[in-house]
Amino acid sequence: GAVVSQHPSRVICKSGTSVKIECRSLDFQATTMFWYRQFPKQSLMLMATSNEGSKATYEQGVEKDKFLINHASLTLSTLTVTSAHPEDSSFYICSVELPGETQYFGPGTRLLVL
Amino acid sequence: GENVEQHPSTLSVQEGDSAVIKCTYSDSASNYFPWYKQELGKRPQLIIDIRSNVGEKKDQRIAVTLNKTAKHFSLHITETQPEDSAVYFCAASGGGGADGLTFGKGTHLIIQP
């Protein structure tokens, strides 16, 4: 399978600040990565599909200007939560899909906005 | 878009008994159905998956069945053990290389010793 890392694993920030989360595919060059969000005791919800070298595709209801995605290389996608508010507090998880296989998830980033 | 329903939300079984979790999906174009196990605070881990050209797949104590006509698929865990306790999610996607997963709401499986 693919080895996926995320950084940071945990972040606490003040309301109104921006937070950047990195997702790295360590052993596979991924043209596509996915970003999910998981609120406590809830399921994973797909936020957007990150495409290397082009714009991300956002799911309905996800604000593209608030959740900025950059996929500048085949091994790195970043998600920036701009002007974060307490309701953005969540578990953010990225994934990489190997062709013909399944998606492999990163360890997740727990964001707490005060 | 795709919609995945999962039942039950909580399932408590005696150790050694079997557990069954069921999911239905809405998009007939979906062709890939993975099951993930998630422990508290950790990433989802794939436990088994099935594609639409197969009706059943088994891996030791875990099996998945798929009924394309009825658009439902099920996870079966036999001889349950305490370490099986976790939240289980079913998911569906088009499987076309750039399709995100649509997840069910999850089932909290509790194995009673």
PDB file of C-alpha atoms in Angstrom:
ATOM      1  CA  GLY A   1       0.000   0.000   0.000  1.00  0.00           C
ATOM      2  CA  ALA A   2       0.888   3.676   0.011  1.00  0.00           C
ATOM      3  CA  VAL A   3       2.529   5.397   2.955  1.00  0.00           C
ATOM      4  CA  VAL A   4       0.891   8.731   3.678  1.00  0.00           C
ATOM      5  CA  SER A   5       1.971  11.268   6.266  1.00  0.00           C
ATOM      6  CA  GLN A   6       0.378  14.437   7.553  1.00  0.00           C
ATOM      7  CA  HIS A   7       1.758  17.405   9.412  1.00  0.00           C
ATOM      8  CA  PRO A   8       0.983  18.654  11.945  1.00  0.00           C
ATOM      9  CA  SER A   9      -0.814  15.900  13.797  1.00  0.00           C
ATOM     10  CA  ARG A  10      -2.430  18.391  16.114  1.00  0.00           C
ATOM     11  CA  VAL A  11      -2.865  22.144  15.998  1.00  0.00           C
ATOM     12  CA  ILE A  12      -4.569  24.694  18.224  1.00  0.00           C
ATOM     13  CA  CYS A  13      -5.111  28.188  16.888  1.00  0.00           C
ATOM     14  CA  LYS A  14      -7.004  31.328  17.644  1.00  0.00           C
ATOM     15  CA  SER A  15     -10.141  32.253  15.787  1.00  0.00           C
ATOM     16  CA  GLY A  16      -9.394  34.250  12.661  1.00  0.00           C
ATOM     17  CA  THR A  17      -5.996  32.782  11.942  1.00  0.00           C
ATOM     18  CA  SER A  18      -5.078  30.499   9.045  1.00  0.00           C
ATOM     19  CA  VAL A  19      -3.766  26.979   9.412  1.00  0.00           C
ATOM     20  CA  LYS A  20      -1.868  24.931   6.830  1.00  0.00           C
ATOM     21  CA  ILE A  21      -1.979  21.135   6.843  1.00  0.00           C
ATOM     22  CA  GLU A  22       0.428  19.105   4.740  1.00  0.00           C
ATOM     23  CA  CYS A  23      -0.232  15.704   3.224  1.00  0.00           C
ATOM     24  CA  ARG A  24       2.668  13.744   1.807  1.00  0.00           C
ATOM     25  CA  SER A  25       2.714  10.567  -0.237  1.00  0.00           C
ATOM     26  CA  LEU A  26       6.035   9.046   0.821  1.00  0.00           C
ATOM     27  CA  ASP A  27       6.385   6.148  -1.593  1.00  0.00           C
ATOM     28  CA  PHE A  28       4.045   6.896  -4.460  1.00  0.00           C
ATOM     29  CA  GLN A  29       3.720   9.767  -6.901  1.00  0.00           C
ATOM     30  CA  ALA A  30       0.119  10.810  -6.583  1.00  0.00           C
ATOM     31  CA  THR A  31      -1.522  12.953  -9.238  1.00  0.00           C
ATOM     32  CA  THR A  32      -4.665  12.869  -7.119  1.00  0.00           C
ATOM     33  CA  MET A  33      -5.118  13.171  -3.386  1.00  0.00           C
ATOM     34  CA  PHE A  34      -8.305  13.523  -1.395  1.00  0.00           C
ATOM     35  CA  TRP A  35      -9.167  15.619   1.640  1.00  0.00           C
ATOM     36  CA  TYR A  36     -11.791  14.508   4.155  1.00  0.00           C
ATOM     37  CA  ARG A  37     -13.165  16.028   7.325  1.00  0.00           C
ATOM     38  CA  GLN A  38     -14.494  14.086  10.292  1.00  0.00           C
ATOM     39  CA  PHE A  39     -16.379  15.727  13.158  1.00  0.00           C
ATOM     40  CA  PRO A  40     -16.434  13.907  16.522  1.00  0.00           C
ATOM     41  CA  LYS A  41     -18.447  10.687  16.440  1.00  0.00           C
ATOM     42  CA  GLN A  42     -19.372  11.269  12.821  1.00  0.00           C
ATOM     43  CA  SER A  43     -18.386   9.831   9.493  1.00  0.00           C
ATOM     44  CA  LEU A  44     -15.769  11.031   7.035  1.00  0.00           C
ATOM     45  CA  MET A  45     -16.985  13.590   4.531  1.00  0.00           C
ATOM     46  CA  LEU A  46     -15.140  14.201   1.279  1.00  0.00           C
ATOM     47  CA  MET A  47     -14.195  17.864   1.037  1.00  0.00           C
ATOM     48  CA  ALA A  48     -12.233  18.034  -2.181  1.00  0.00           C
ATOM     49  CA  THR A  49     -10.119  16.213  -4.704  1.00  0.00           C
ATOM     50  CA  SER A  50      -6.641  17.646  -5.039  1.00  0.00           C
ATOM     51  CA  ASN A  51      -5.178  17.486  -8.550  1.00  0.00           C
ATOM     52  CA  GLU A  52      -1.471  17.921  -9.191  1.00  0.00           C
ATOM     53  CA  GLY A  53      -0.830  20.949 -11.342  1.00  0.00           C
ATOM     54  CA  SER A  54      -4.433  22.047 -11.599  1.00  0.00           C
ATOM     55  CA  LYS A  55      -7.294  23.353  -9.485  1.00  0.00           C
ATOM     56  CA  ALA A  56      -8.877  21.233  -6.825  1.00  0.00           C
ATOM     57  CA  THR A  57     -12.404  19.938  -7.235  1.00  0.00           C
ATOM     58  CA  TYR A  58     -14.596  20.800  -4.278  1.00  0.00           C
ATOM     59  CA  GLU A  59     -17.659  18.935  -3.048  1.00  0.00           C
ATOM     60  CA  GLN A  60     -20.959  20.718  -2.835  1.00  0.00           C
ATOM     61  CA  GLY A  61     -21.155  22.916   0.245  1.00  0.00           C
ATOM     62  CA  VAL A  62     -17.400  23.220   0.748  1.00  0.00           C
ATOM     63  CA  GLU A  63     -16.157  26.788   0.347  1.00  0.00           C
ATOM     64  CA  LYS A  64     -13.148  26.833  -1.942  1.00  0.00           C
ATOM     65  CA  ASP A  65     -12.060  30.262  -0.704  1.00  0.00           C
ATOM     66  CA  LYS A  66     -12.036  29.057   2.868  1.00  0.00           C
ATOM     67  CA  PHE A  67     -10.322  25.718   2.288  1.00  0.00           C
ATOM     68  CA  LEU A  68      -7.440  26.422  -0.062  1.00  0.00           C
ATOM     69  CA  ILE A  69      -5.839  23.379  -1.630  1.00  0.00           C
ATOM     70  CA  ASN A  70      -2.497  23.365  -3.363  1.00  0.00           C
ATOM     71  CA  HIS A  71      -1.047  20.263  -5.026  1.00  0.00           C
ATOM     72  CA  ALA A  72       2.239  21.602  -6.304  1.00  0.00           C
ATOM     73  CA  SER A  73       4.094  18.297  -6.586  1.00  0.00           C
ATOM     74  CA  LEU A  74       3.333  14.605  -6.993  1.00  0.00           C
ATOM     75  CA  THR A  75       4.071  13.975  -3.335  1.00  0.00           C
ATOM     76  CA  LEU A  76       2.623  16.967  -1.537  1.00  0.00           C
ATOM     77  CA  SER A  77      -0.828  18.468  -1.169  1.00  0.00           C
ATOM     78  CA  THR A  78      -1.626  21.226   1.315  1.00  0.00           C
ATOM     79  CA  LEU A  79      -4.922  22.298   2.811  1.00  0.00           C
ATOM     80  CA  THR A  80      -5.107  25.785   4.282  1.00  0.00           C
ATOM     81  CA  VAL A  81      -8.036  26.626   6.501  1.00  0.00           C
ATOM     82  CA  THR A  82      -8.325  30.396   6.169  1.00  0.00           C
ATOM     83  CA  SER A  83      -9.785  32.604   8.885  1.00  0.00           C
ATOM     84  CA  ALA A  84     -10.513  29.569  11.019  1.00  0.00           C
ATOM     85  CA  HIS A  85     -13.469  29.626  13.404  1.00  0.00           C
ATOM     86  CA  PRO A  86     -14.496  27.239  16.194  1.00  0.00           C
ATOM     87  CA  GLU A  87     -16.905  25.424  13.867  1.00  0.00           C
ATOM     88  CA  ASP A  88     -13.914  24.445  11.702  1.00  0.00           C
ATOM     89  CA  SER A  89     -12.547  22.376  14.572  1.00  0.00           C
ATOM     90  CA  SER A  90     -12.393  18.858  13.227  1.00  0.00           C
ATOM     91  CA  PHE A  91     -10.214  15.920  12.219  1.00  0.00           C
ATOM     92  CA  TYR A  92      -8.818  16.486   8.730  1.00  0.00           C
ATOM     93  CA  ILE A  93      -7.584  13.403   6.870  1.00  0.00           C
ATOM     94  CA  CYS A  94      -6.014  13.102   3.453  1.00  0.00           C
ATOM     95  CA  SER A  95      -5.760  10.012   1.297  1.00  0.00           C
ATOM     96  CA  VAL A  96      -3.946   8.684  -1.734  1.00  0.00           C
ATOM     97  CA  GLU A  97      -5.433   6.175  -4.142  1.00  0.00           C
ATOM     98  CA  LEU A  98      -3.210   3.632  -5.815  1.00  0.00           C
ATOM     99  CA  PRO A  99      -4.370   2.698  -9.325  1.00  0.00           C
ATOM    100  CA  GLY A 100      -6.529  -0.390  -9.181  1.00  0.00           C
ATOM    101  CA  GLU A 101      -6.351  -0.475  -5.417  1.00  0.00           C
ATOM    102  CA  THR A 102      -7.898   1.355  -2.530  1.00  0.00           C
ATOM    103  CA  GLN A 103      -7.350   4.661  -0.793  1.00  0.00           C
ATOM    104  CA  TYR A 104      -4.709   4.872   1.893  1.00  0.00           C
ATOM    105  CA  PHE A 105      -5.264   7.449   4.577  1.00  0.00           C
ATOM    106  CA  GLY A 106      -2.874   9.732   6.371  1.00  0.00           C
ATOM    107  CA  PRO A 107      -2.848   9.763  10.178  1.00  0.00           C
ATOM    108  CA  GLY A 108      -5.031  12.861  10.276  1.00  0.00           C
ATOM    109  CA  THR A 109      -4.682  16.342  11.725  1.00  0.00           C
ATOM    110  CA  ARG A 110      -6.778  17.372  14.686  1.00  0.00           C
ATOM    111  CA  LEU A 111      -7.593  21.076  14.489  1.00  0.00           C
ATOM    112  CA  LEU A 112      -8.941  22.979  17.480  1.00  0.00           C
ATOM    113  CA  VAL A 113      -9.913  26.601  16.948  1.00  0.00           C
ATOM    114  CA  LEU A 114     -10.358  28.625  20.114  1.00  0.00           C
TER     115      LEU A 114
ATOM    116  CA  GLY B   1     -24.335  12.225  -6.023  1.00  0.00           C
ATOM    117  CA  GLU B   2     -23.854   8.995  -4.164  1.00  0.00           C
ATOM    118  CA  ASN B   3     -25.624   8.341  -0.873  1.00  0.00           C
ATOM    119  CA  VAL B   4     -24.611   5.495   1.421  1.00  0.00           C
ATOM    120  CA  GLU B   5     -26.821   4.295   4.265  1.00  0.00           C
ATOM    121  CA  GLN B   6     -25.361   2.071   6.983  1.00  0.00           C
ATOM    122  CA  HIS B   7     -27.078   0.019   9.689  1.00  0.00           C
ATOM    123  CA  PRO B   8     -27.028  -0.503  12.583  1.00  0.00           C
ATOM    124  CA  SER B   9     -25.351   2.493  14.179  1.00  0.00           C
ATOM    125  CA  THR B  10     -24.402   0.394  17.210  1.00  0.00           C
ATOM    126  CA  LEU B  11     -24.005  -3.372  17.393  1.00  0.00           C
ATOM    127  CA  SER B  12     -23.221  -5.323  20.544  1.00  0.00           C
ATOM    128  CA  VAL B  13     -22.396  -9.031  20.248  1.00  0.00           C
ATOM    129  CA  GLN B  14     -20.988 -11.681  22.533  1.00  0.00           C
ATOM    130  CA  GLU B  15     -17.399 -12.677  21.965  1.00  0.00           C
ATOM    131  CA  GLY B  16     -17.297 -15.590  19.554  1.00  0.00           C
ATOM    132  CA  ASP B  17     -20.585 -14.706  17.876  1.00  0.00           C
ATOM    133  CA  SER B  18     -20.940 -13.237  14.384  1.00  0.00           C
ATOM    134  CA  ALA B  19     -21.556  -9.608  13.488  1.00  0.00           C
ATOM    135  CA  VAL B  20     -23.230  -8.309  10.348  1.00  0.00           C
ATOM    136  CA  ILE B  21     -23.265  -4.703   9.159  1.00  0.00           C
ATOM    137  CA  LYS B  22     -25.316  -3.645   6.172  1.00  0.00           C
ATOM    138  CA  CYS B  23     -25.032  -0.797   3.706  1.00  0.00           C
ATOM    139  CA  THR B  24     -27.039   0.407   0.751  1.00  0.00           C
ATOM    140  CA  TYR B  25     -25.947   2.797  -1.968  1.00  0.00           C
ATOM    141  CA  SER B  26     -27.858   4.917  -4.430  1.00  0.00           C
ATOM    142  CA  ASP B  27     -25.622   5.376  -7.477  1.00  0.00           C
ATOM    143  CA  SER B  28     -25.750   2.370  -9.782  1.00  0.00           C
ATOM    144  CA  ALA B  29     -22.487   3.572 -11.377  1.00  0.00           C
ATOM    145  CA  SER B  30     -20.563   2.923  -8.163  1.00  0.00           C
ATOM    146  CA  ASN B  31     -18.305  -0.069  -8.581  1.00  0.00           C
ATOM    147  CA  TYR B  32     -15.955  -0.121  -5.615  1.00  0.00           C
ATOM    148  CA  PHE B  33     -17.010  -0.848  -2.031  1.00  0.00           C
ATOM    149  CA  PRO B  34     -14.408  -0.823   0.755  1.00  0.00           C
ATOM    150  CA  TRP B  35     -14.886  -1.370   4.458  1.00  0.00           C
ATOM    151  CA  TYR B  36     -12.762   0.496   6.983  1.00  0.00           C
ATOM    152  CA  LYS B  37     -12.133  -0.026  10.675  1.00  0.00           C
ATOM    153  CA  GLN B  38     -11.369   3.047  12.738  1.00  0.00           C
ATOM    154  CA  GLU B  39     -10.167   3.057  16.310  1.00  0.00           C
ATOM    155  CA  LEU B  40     -10.562   6.155  18.430  1.00  0.00           C
ATOM    156  CA  GLY B  41      -8.370   9.006  17.243  1.00  0.00           C
ATOM    157  CA  LYS B  42      -6.749   6.976  14.480  1.00  0.00           C
ATOM    158  CA  ARG B  43      -6.944   6.810  10.708  1.00  0.00           C
ATOM    159  CA  PRO B  44      -9.371   4.454   8.969  1.00  0.00           C
ATOM    160  CA  GLN B  45      -7.761   1.140   8.064  1.00  0.00           C
ATOM    161  CA  LEU B  46      -8.997  -0.934   5.145  1.00  0.00           C
ATOM    162  CA  ILE B  47     -10.164  -4.375   6.258  1.00  0.00           C
ATOM    163  CA  ILE B  48     -11.713  -5.687   3.074  1.00  0.00           C
ATOM    164  CA  ASP B  49     -13.072  -4.393  -0.218  1.00  0.00           C
ATOM    165  CA  ILE B  50     -15.081  -5.652  -3.144  1.00  0.00           C
ATOM    166  CA  ARG B  51     -15.593  -4.568  -6.718  1.00  0.00           C
ATOM    167  CA  SER B  52     -18.805  -4.787  -8.654  1.00  0.00           C
ATOM    168  CA  ASN B  53     -17.718  -7.709 -10.791  1.00  0.00           C
ATOM    169  CA  VAL B  54     -17.580  -9.938  -7.702  1.00  0.00           C
ATOM    170  CA  GLY B  55     -20.447 -11.071  -5.493  1.00  0.00           C
ATOM    171  CA  GLU B  56     -18.527 -12.191  -2.434  1.00  0.00           C
ATOM    172  CA  LYS B  57     -15.049 -11.966  -0.987  1.00  0.00           C
ATOM    173  CA  LYS B  58     -13.594 -13.548   2.120  1.00  0.00           C
ATOM    174  CA  ASP B  59     -10.452 -12.990   4.155  1.00  0.00           C
ATOM    175  CA  GLN B  60     -10.173 -15.278   7.165  1.00  0.00           C
ATOM    176  CA  ARG B  61     -12.898 -14.172   9.633  1.00  0.00           C
ATOM    177  CA  ILE B  62     -14.102 -11.314   7.471  1.00  0.00           C
ATOM    178  CA  ALA B  63     -16.329 -11.496   4.426  1.00  0.00           C
ATOM    179  CA  VAL B  64     -18.179  -9.011   2.251  1.00  0.00           C
ATOM    180  CA  THR B  65     -21.150  -9.687   0.003  1.00  0.00           C
ATOM    181  CA  LEU B  66     -22.472  -7.459  -2.751  1.00  0.00           C
ATOM    182  CA  ASN B  67     -25.886  -7.439  -4.390  1.00  0.00           C
ATOM    183  CA  LYS B  68     -25.693  -5.068  -7.347  1.00  0.00           C
ATOM    184  CA  THR B  69     -29.335  -5.444  -8.256  1.00  0.00           C
ATOM    185  CA  ALA B  70     -30.513  -4.411  -4.807  1.00  0.00           C
ATOM    186  CA  LYS B  71     -27.582  -2.005  -4.384  1.00  0.00           C
ATOM    187  CA  HIS B  72     -26.545  -3.282  -1.019  1.00  0.00           C
ATOM    188  CA  PHE B  73     -23.451  -4.810   0.487  1.00  0.00           C
ATOM    189  CA  SER B  74     -22.712  -6.341   3.857  1.00  0.00           C
ATOM    190  CA  LEU B  75     -19.780  -7.011   6.149  1.00  0.00           C
ATOM    191  CA  HIS B  76     -19.686 -10.283   8.046  1.00  0.00           C
ATOM    192  CA  ILE B  77     -17.297 -10.896  10.923  1.00  0.00           C
ATOM    193  CA  THR B  78     -17.257 -14.387  12.400  1.00  0.00           C
ATOM    194  CA  GLU B  79     -15.812 -15.606  15.704  1.00  0.00           C
ATOM    195  CA  THR B  80     -15.627 -12.064  17.005  1.00  0.00           C
ATOM    196  CA  GLN B  81     -12.840 -11.103  19.374  1.00  0.00           C
ATOM    197  CA  PRO B  82     -12.458  -8.153  21.778  1.00  0.00           C
ATOM    198  CA  GLU B  83      -9.988  -6.502  19.410  1.00  0.00           C
ATOM    199  CA  ASP B  84     -12.728  -6.309  16.792  1.00  0.00           C
ATOM    200  CA  SER B  85     -14.354  -3.574  18.868  1.00  0.00           C
ATOM    201  CA  ALA B  86     -14.152  -0.351  16.842  1.00  0.00           C
ATOM    202  CA  VAL B  87     -16.172   1.822  14.475  1.00  0.00           C
ATOM    203  CA  TYR B  88     -16.675   0.318  11.035  1.00  0.00           C
ATOM    204  CA  PHE B  89     -17.430   2.374   7.939  1.00  0.00           C
ATOM    205  CA  CYS B  90     -18.649   1.207   4.582  1.00  0.00           C
ATOM    206  CA  ALA B  91     -17.974   3.345   1.525  1.00  0.00           C
ATOM    207  CA  ALA B  92     -18.661   3.496  -2.174  1.00  0.00           C
ATOM    208  CA  SER B  93     -17.057   5.116  -5.168  1.00  0.00           C
ATOM    209  CA  GLY B  94     -16.944   5.024  -8.914  1.00  0.00           C
ATOM    210  CA  GLY B  95     -13.511   3.471  -8.601  1.00  0.00           C
ATOM    211  CA  GLY B  96     -12.401   5.386 -11.627  1.00  0.00           C
ATOM    212  CA  GLY B  97      -9.050   6.545 -10.296  1.00  0.00           C
ATOM    213  CA  ALA B  98     -10.109  10.020  -9.273  1.00  0.00           C
ATOM    214  CA  ASP B  99     -13.245   9.326  -7.304  1.00  0.00           C
ATOM    215  CA  GLY B 100     -13.489  10.194  -3.674  1.00  0.00           C
ATOM    216  CA  LEU B 101     -15.245   7.847  -1.300  1.00  0.00           C
ATOM    217  CA  THR B 102     -18.746   8.375   0.028  1.00  0.00           C
ATOM    218  CA  PHE B 103     -18.932   6.914   3.516  1.00  0.00           C
ATOM    219  CA  GLY B 104     -21.776   5.481   5.531  1.00  0.00           C
ATOM    220  CA  LYS B 105     -22.347   6.938   8.991  1.00  0.00           C
ATOM    221  CA  GLY B 106     -20.515   4.150  10.732  1.00  0.00           C
ATOM    222  CA  THR B 107     -21.302   1.265  13.079  1.00  0.00           C
ATOM    223  CA  HIS B 108     -19.902   1.105  16.570  1.00  0.00           C
ATOM    224  CA  LEU B 109     -19.209  -2.582  17.130  1.00  0.00           C
ATOM    225  CA  ILE B 110     -18.920  -3.661  20.747  1.00  0.00           C
ATOM    226  CA  ILE B 111     -17.694  -7.144  21.565  1.00  0.00           C
ATOM    227  CA  GLN B 112     -18.902  -8.259  24.981  1.00  0.00           C
ATOM    228  CA  PRO B 113     -16.470 -10.632  26.740  1.00  0.00           C
TER     229      PRO B 113
END
